[in-house]
CSV table of C-alpha atoms in Angstrom, one decimal:
chain,number,residue,atom,x,y,z
I,860,ASP,CA,-11.2,-86.5,-73.3
I,861,GLY,CA,-14.0,-87.7,-71.0
I,862,GLY,CA,-14.2,-91.4,-70.4
I,863,ILE,CA,-14.0,-94.4,-67.9
I,864,THR,CA,-10.9,-95.4,-66.8
I,865,GLN,CA,-10.4,-99.0,-65.4
I,866,SER,CA,-7.4,-100.2,-63.6
I,867,PRO,CA,-5.3,-102.2,-63.5
I,868,LYS,CA,-5.7,-103.8,-67.1
I,869,TYR,CA,-4.6,-107.3,-65.8
I,870,LEU,CA,-5.1,-108.5,-62.2
I,871,PHE,CA,-3.8,-112.0,-60.4
I,872,ARG,CA,-5.4,-113.1,-57.3
I,873,LYS,CA,-4.1,-115.7,-55.0
I,874,GLU,CA,-6.6,-118.1,-53.5
I,875,GLY,CA,-8.3,-116.5,-50.4
I,876,GLN,CA,-7.3,-112.9,-51.3
I,877,ASN,CA,-9.5,-109.9,-51.8
I,878,VAL,CA,-8.7,-107.6,-54.7
I,879,THR,CA,-10.2,-104.2,-55.8
I,880,LEU,CA,-10.8,-103.3,-59.2
I,881,SER,CA,-10.8,-99.5,-59.8
I,882,CYS,CA,-13.2,-97.6,-62.0
I,883,GLU,CA,-13.1,-93.9,-62.5
I,884,GLN,CA,-15.2,-91.8,-64.8
I,885,ASN,CA,-15.0,-88.1,-66.0
I,886,LEU,CA,-18.2,-87.8,-67.7
I,887,ASN,CA,-20.3,-86.5,-64.8
I,888,HIS,CA,-22.5,-89.5,-65.1
I,889,ASP,CA,-24.9,-90.3,-62.3
I,890,ALA,CA,-25.4,-94.1,-62.8
I,891,MET,CA,-22.4,-96.5,-62.7
I,892,TYR,CA,-22.3,-100.4,-63.3
I,893,TRP,CA,-20.0,-103.3,-62.9
I,894,TYR,CA,-20.5,-106.3,-65.2
I,895,ARG,CA,-18.6,-109.6,-65.6
I,896,GLN,CA,-18.0,-111.1,-69.2
I,897,ASP,CA,-17.5,-114.6,-69.6
I,898,PRO,CA,-16.9,-116.3,-72.9
I,899,GLY,CA,-20.3,-117.4,-74.2
I,900,GLN,CA,-22.4,-115.7,-71.6
I,901,GLY,CA,-22.4,-112.2,-72.6
I,902,LEU,CA,-22.3,-109.4,-69.8
I,903,ARG,CA,-23.8,-110.1,-66.7
I,904,LEU,CA,-24.6,-107.3,-63.9
I,905,ILE,CA,-22.7,-107.5,-60.7
I,906,TYR,CA,-23.8,-104.2,-58.9
I,907,TYR,CA,-25.1,-100.7,-60.0
I,908,SER,CA,-25.3,-97.4,-58.3
I,909,GLN,CA,-27.3,-94.2,-59.1
I,910,ILE,CA,-26.0,-91.8,-56.7
I,911,VAL,CA,-23.1,-91.4,-54.1
I,912,ASN,CA,-23.4,-93.6,-51.2
I,913,ASP,CA,-26.2,-95.6,-52.9
I,914,PHE,CA,-25.8,-99.1,-54.7
I,915,GLN,CA,-28.0,-102.0,-55.6
I,916,LYS,CA,-27.1,-105.8,-56.2
I,917,GLY,CA,-27.4,-107.0,-59.6
I,918,ASP,CA,-27.8,-110.6,-60.8
I,919,ILE,CA,-24.6,-112.1,-59.7
I,920,ALA,CA,-23.5,-110.0,-56.6
I,921,GLU,CA,-22.6,-112.9,-54.4
I,922,GLY,CA,-18.7,-112.6,-53.6
I,923,TYR,CA,-18.5,-109.2,-54.6
I,924,SER,CA,-18.8,-105.6,-52.7
I,925,VAL,CA,-18.8,-102.0,-54.0
I,926,SER,CA,-18.7,-98.5,-52.6
I,927,ARG,CA,-19.6,-95.2,-54.3
I,928,GLU,CA,-18.2,-92.6,-51.8
I,929,LYS,CA,-17.6,-90.2,-54.8
I,930,LYS,CA,-19.7,-89.6,-58.1
I,931,GLU,CA,-16.8,-90.4,-60.3
I,932,SER,CA,-15.6,-93.5,-58.7
I,933,PHE,CA,-17.1,-96.9,-58.3
I,934,PRO,CA,-14.6,-99.6,-57.2
I,935,LEU,CA,-15.4,-103.2,-57.1
I,936,THR,CA,-13.9,-105.7,-54.5
I,937,VAL,CA,-13.7,-109.4,-55.6
I,938,THR,CA,-13.8,-111.3,-52.1
I,939,SER,CA,-12.6,-114.7,-51.2
I,940,ALA,CA,-16.2,-115.9,-51.3
I,941,GLN,CA,-16.3,-115.4,-55.0
I,942,LYS,CA,-15.3,-119.0,-56.0
I,943,ASN,CA,-15.0,-118.3,-59.6
I,944,PRO,CA,-13.5,-115.0,-59.9
I,945,THR,CA,-11.7,-115.5,-63.3
I,946,ALA,CA,-13.4,-113.3,-65.7
I,947,PHE,CA,-13.3,-110.0,-67.7
I,948,TYR,CA,-14.8,-107.1,-65.7
I,949,LEU,CA,-16.2,-104.2,-67.2
I,950,CYS,CA,-17.4,-100.9,-65.6
I,951,ALA,CA,-19.9,-98.6,-67.3
I,952,SER,CA,-21.6,-95.3,-66.7
I,953,LYS,CA,-24.8,-93.6,-67.9
I,954,ASP,CA,-26.2,-90.2,-68.0
I,955,GLY,CA,-29.6,-89.6,-66.7
I,956,GLY,CA,-29.5,-91.7,-63.7
I,957,LEU,CA,-30.8,-95.3,-63.8
I,958,LYS,CA,-34.0,-94.6,-65.7
I,959,GLY,CA,-33.9,-93.3,-69.2
I,960,ASN,CA,-33.0,-94.4,-72.5
I,961,GLN,CA,-29.3,-93.1,-72.6
I,962,PRO,CA,-26.7,-95.6,-73.6
I,963,GLN,CA,-24.0,-96.8,-71.2
I,964,HIS,CA,-20.5,-96.0,-71.8
I,965,PHE,CA,-17.8,-98.7,-71.0
I,966,GLY,CA,-14.2,-98.9,-69.8
I,967,ASP,CA,-11.5,-100.9,-71.2
I,968,GLY,CA,-12.0,-103.6,-68.8
I,969,THR,CA,-9.9,-105.6,-66.1
I,970,ARG,CA,-8.8,-109.2,-66.8
I,971,LEU,CA,-8.6,-111.1,-63.3
I,972,SER,CA,-7.1,-114.4,-63.1
I,973,ILE,CA,-6.4,-116.8,-60.3
I,974,LEU,CA,-2.8,-118.0,-59.5
C,1426,ALA,CA,-38.1,-111.1,-66.9
C,1427,GLN,CA,-36.3,-109.6,-69.9
C,1428,SER,CA,-34.0,-111.9,-72.1
C,1429,VAL,CA,-32.1,-111.5,-75.2
C,1430,SER,CA,-31.2,-114.3,-77.7
C,1431,GLN,CA,-28.6,-113.9,-80.2
C,1432,HIS,CA,-28.6,-117.1,-82.1
C,1433,ASN,CA,-25.3,-117.0,-84.3
C,1434,HIS,CA,-22.5,-117.3,-81.8
C,1435,HIS,CA,-19.8,-117.4,-84.6
C,1436,VAL,CA,-20.2,-116.1,-88.1
C,1437,ILE,CA,-17.4,-116.1,-90.8
C,1438,LEU,CA,-17.6,-114.1,-93.8
C,1439,SER,CA,-15.4,-113.0,-96.7
C,1440,GLU,CA,-14.9,-109.3,-97.3
C,1441,ALA,CA,-17.8,-107.6,-99.3
C,1442,ALA,CA,-20.4,-110.4,-98.2
C,1443,SER,CA,-23.6,-109.0,-96.6
C,1444,LEU,CA,-24.1,-109.5,-92.9
C,1445,GLU,CA,-27.2,-110.0,-90.8
C,1446,LEU,CA,-26.9,-110.7,-87.1
C,1447,GLY,CA,-30.2,-111.9,-85.4
C,1448,CYS,CA,-31.5,-110.5,-82.2
C,1449,ASN,CA,-34.8,-111.5,-80.5
C,1450,TYR,CA,-35.8,-110.2,-77.1
C,1451,SER,CA,-38.4,-111.1,-74.5
C,1452,TYR,CA,-40.3,-108.1,-72.9
C,1453,GLY,CA,-43.8,-107.1,-72.4
C,1454,GLY,CA,-43.5,-103.5,-72.4
C,1455,THR,CA,-41.8,-100.6,-74.4
C,1456,VAL,CA,-38.1,-101.3,-74.9
C,1457,ASN,CA,-35.0,-99.4,-75.7
C,1458,LEU,CA,-32.8,-101.7,-77.9
C,1459,PHE,CA,-28.9,-101.3,-78.6
C,1460,TRP,CA,-26.1,-103.0,-80.4
C,1461,TYR,CA,-22.7,-102.8,-79.0
C,1462,VAL,CA,-19.5,-103.9,-80.6
C,1463,GLN,CA,-16.2,-105.0,-79.0
C,1464,TYR,CA,-13.3,-105.0,-81.4
C,1465,PRO,CA,-10.1,-107.0,-80.4
C,1466,GLY,CA,-8.5,-105.3,-77.4
C,1467,GLN,CA,-10.7,-102.6,-77.2
C,1468,HIS,CA,-13.7,-101.5,-75.0
C,1469,LEU,CA,-17.5,-102.0,-75.7
C,1470,GLN,CA,-18.8,-99.2,-77.8
C,1471,LEU,CA,-22.2,-98.3,-79.0
C,1472,LEU,CA,-23.2,-99.2,-82.9
C,1473,LEU,CA,-26.4,-98.0,-82.8
C,1474,LYS,CA,-29.7,-97.6,-80.8
C,1475,TYR,CA,-33.5,-97.6,-80.9
C,1476,PHE,CA,-35.9,-95.8,-78.9
C,1477,SER,CA,-38.8,-94.5,-80.9
C,1478,GLY,CA,-39.7,-93.4,-84.2
C,1479,ASP,CA,-38.2,-94.9,-87.6
C,1480,PRO,CA,-38.0,-98.4,-86.9
C,1481,LEU,CA,-34.8,-98.5,-89.2
C,1482,VAL,CA,-31.9,-97.0,-87.5
C,1483,LYS,CA,-28.5,-96.4,-88.8
C,1484,GLY,CA,-25.4,-96.6,-86.9
C,1485,ILE,CA,-21.6,-95.9,-87.1
C,1486,LYS,CA,-19.6,-97.6,-89.9
C,1487,GLY,CA,-22.3,-98.4,-92.2
C,1488,PHE,CA,-24.3,-100.5,-89.8
C,1489,GLU,CA,-28.1,-100.4,-89.6
C,1490,ALA,CA,-30.8,-102.2,-87.6
C,1491,GLU,CA,-34.5,-102.8,-87.9
C,1492,PHE,CA,-36.8,-103.0,-85.1
C,1493,ILE,CA,-39.7,-105.3,-85.9
C,1494,LYS,CA,-42.0,-105.3,-82.8
C,1495,SER,CA,-44.3,-108.0,-84.1
C,1496,LYS,CA,-41.4,-110.3,-84.1
C,1497,PHE,CA,-39.6,-108.9,-81.0
C,1498,SER,CA,-36.5,-108.6,-83.1
C,1499,PHE,CA,-33.7,-106.1,-83.8
C,1500,ASN,CA,-31.3,-107.6,-86.4
C,1501,LEU,CA,-28.1,-106.0,-87.2
C,1502,ARG,CA,-27.1,-105.5,-90.9
C,1503,LYS,CA,-24.5,-104.3,-93.0
C,1504,PRO,CA,-24.5,-104.6,-96.9
C,1505,SER,CA,-20.8,-105.1,-97.4
C,1506,VAL,CA,-18.3,-106.1,-94.5
C,1507,GLN,CA,-14.9,-105.4,-94.1
C,1508,TRP,CA,-11.9,-107.1,-92.4
C,1509,SER,CA,-12.0,-104.2,-89.9
C,1510,ASP,CA,-15.4,-105.3,-88.8
C,1511,THR,CA,-14.0,-108.4,-87.2
C,1512,ALA,CA,-15.4,-108.2,-83.6
C,1513,GLU,CA,-17.8,-109.3,-81.2
C,1514,TYR,CA,-21.4,-107.9,-81.4
C,1515,PHE,CA,-23.6,-107.7,-78.5
C,1516,CYS,CA,-27.4,-106.9,-78.6
C,1517,ALA,CA,-28.8,-105.3,-75.4
C,1518,VAL,CA,-32.6,-104.4,-74.3
C,1519,ASN,CA,-34.0,-102.4,-71.4
C,1520,GLY,CA,-37.4,-101.7,-70.6
C,1521,ASP,CA,-38.6,-98.0,-71.0
C,1522,THR,CA,-40.6,-97.6,-67.7
C,1523,GLY,CA,-39.0,-97.4,-64.3
C,1524,PHE,CA,-35.4,-98.8,-63.7
C,1525,GLN,CA,-35.0,-101.7,-66.1
C,1526,LYS,CA,-31.5,-103.1,-66.2
C,1527,LEU,CA,-29.7,-103.4,-69.7
C,1528,VAL,CA,-29.9,-107.0,-70.4
C,1529,PHE,CA,-27.4,-108.3,-73.1
C,1530,GLY,CA,-27.1,-111.2,-75.3
C,1531,THR,CA,-24.4,-113.6,-75.5
C,1532,GLY,CA,-22.7,-112.0,-78.3
C,1533,THR,CA,-21.9,-113.0,-82.0
C,1534,ARG,CA,-18.1,-113.3,-82.8
C,1535,LEU,CA,-17.7,-112.2,-86.4
C,1536,LEU,CA,-14.6,-112.9,-88.4
C,1537,VAL,CA,-14.2,-111.4,-91.8
C,1538,SER,CA,-11.6,-112.9,-93.9
C,1539,PRO,CA,-9.6,-110.6,-96.4
């Protein structure tokens, strides 16, 4: 079945440590997204990408970095500069590039906690 | 800038009760509208969407939503809820021209008691 796979499901980070969240999709979608979900705040866009080697900052990119070396992969690194990283992180993809009216498809998410 | 408001943060209903969740958006142009649902322990999934045409759209699991352009609203409805509808519901909007990011509301947690 086609879909989006996020790993790990749970992740713990020590202070000052960088961690990378994996997102892989086999839907052959062009656009991919990273969101952060906090209670009572909905989903906020961190980064997005339309094509390989291209990505743009979203609303809350500070303290995060991404890469898009392959169409199917869009890993997110939470750096030590992110002062409040504890959250639920969701990866999404969409057909038709960034424009258009296709819905986004979401992964199961990664819950990141600070030790 | 686009924004989405979901006024009901928590809703508690008994089974068979009717449901209406409010969603209002702020955007000056043509929009695409979505309702997503997140069941406990599951990923976010699409309930229904509106792009154009009939403003009353029907989605999965008996849900429907009505786009009222004059009120900038896209309320979600279901005539009779079930315990299995317990979930968090998100309204989302994006503009129809150029790249417009998908803007989410803060979500509504629905608890249906058996």
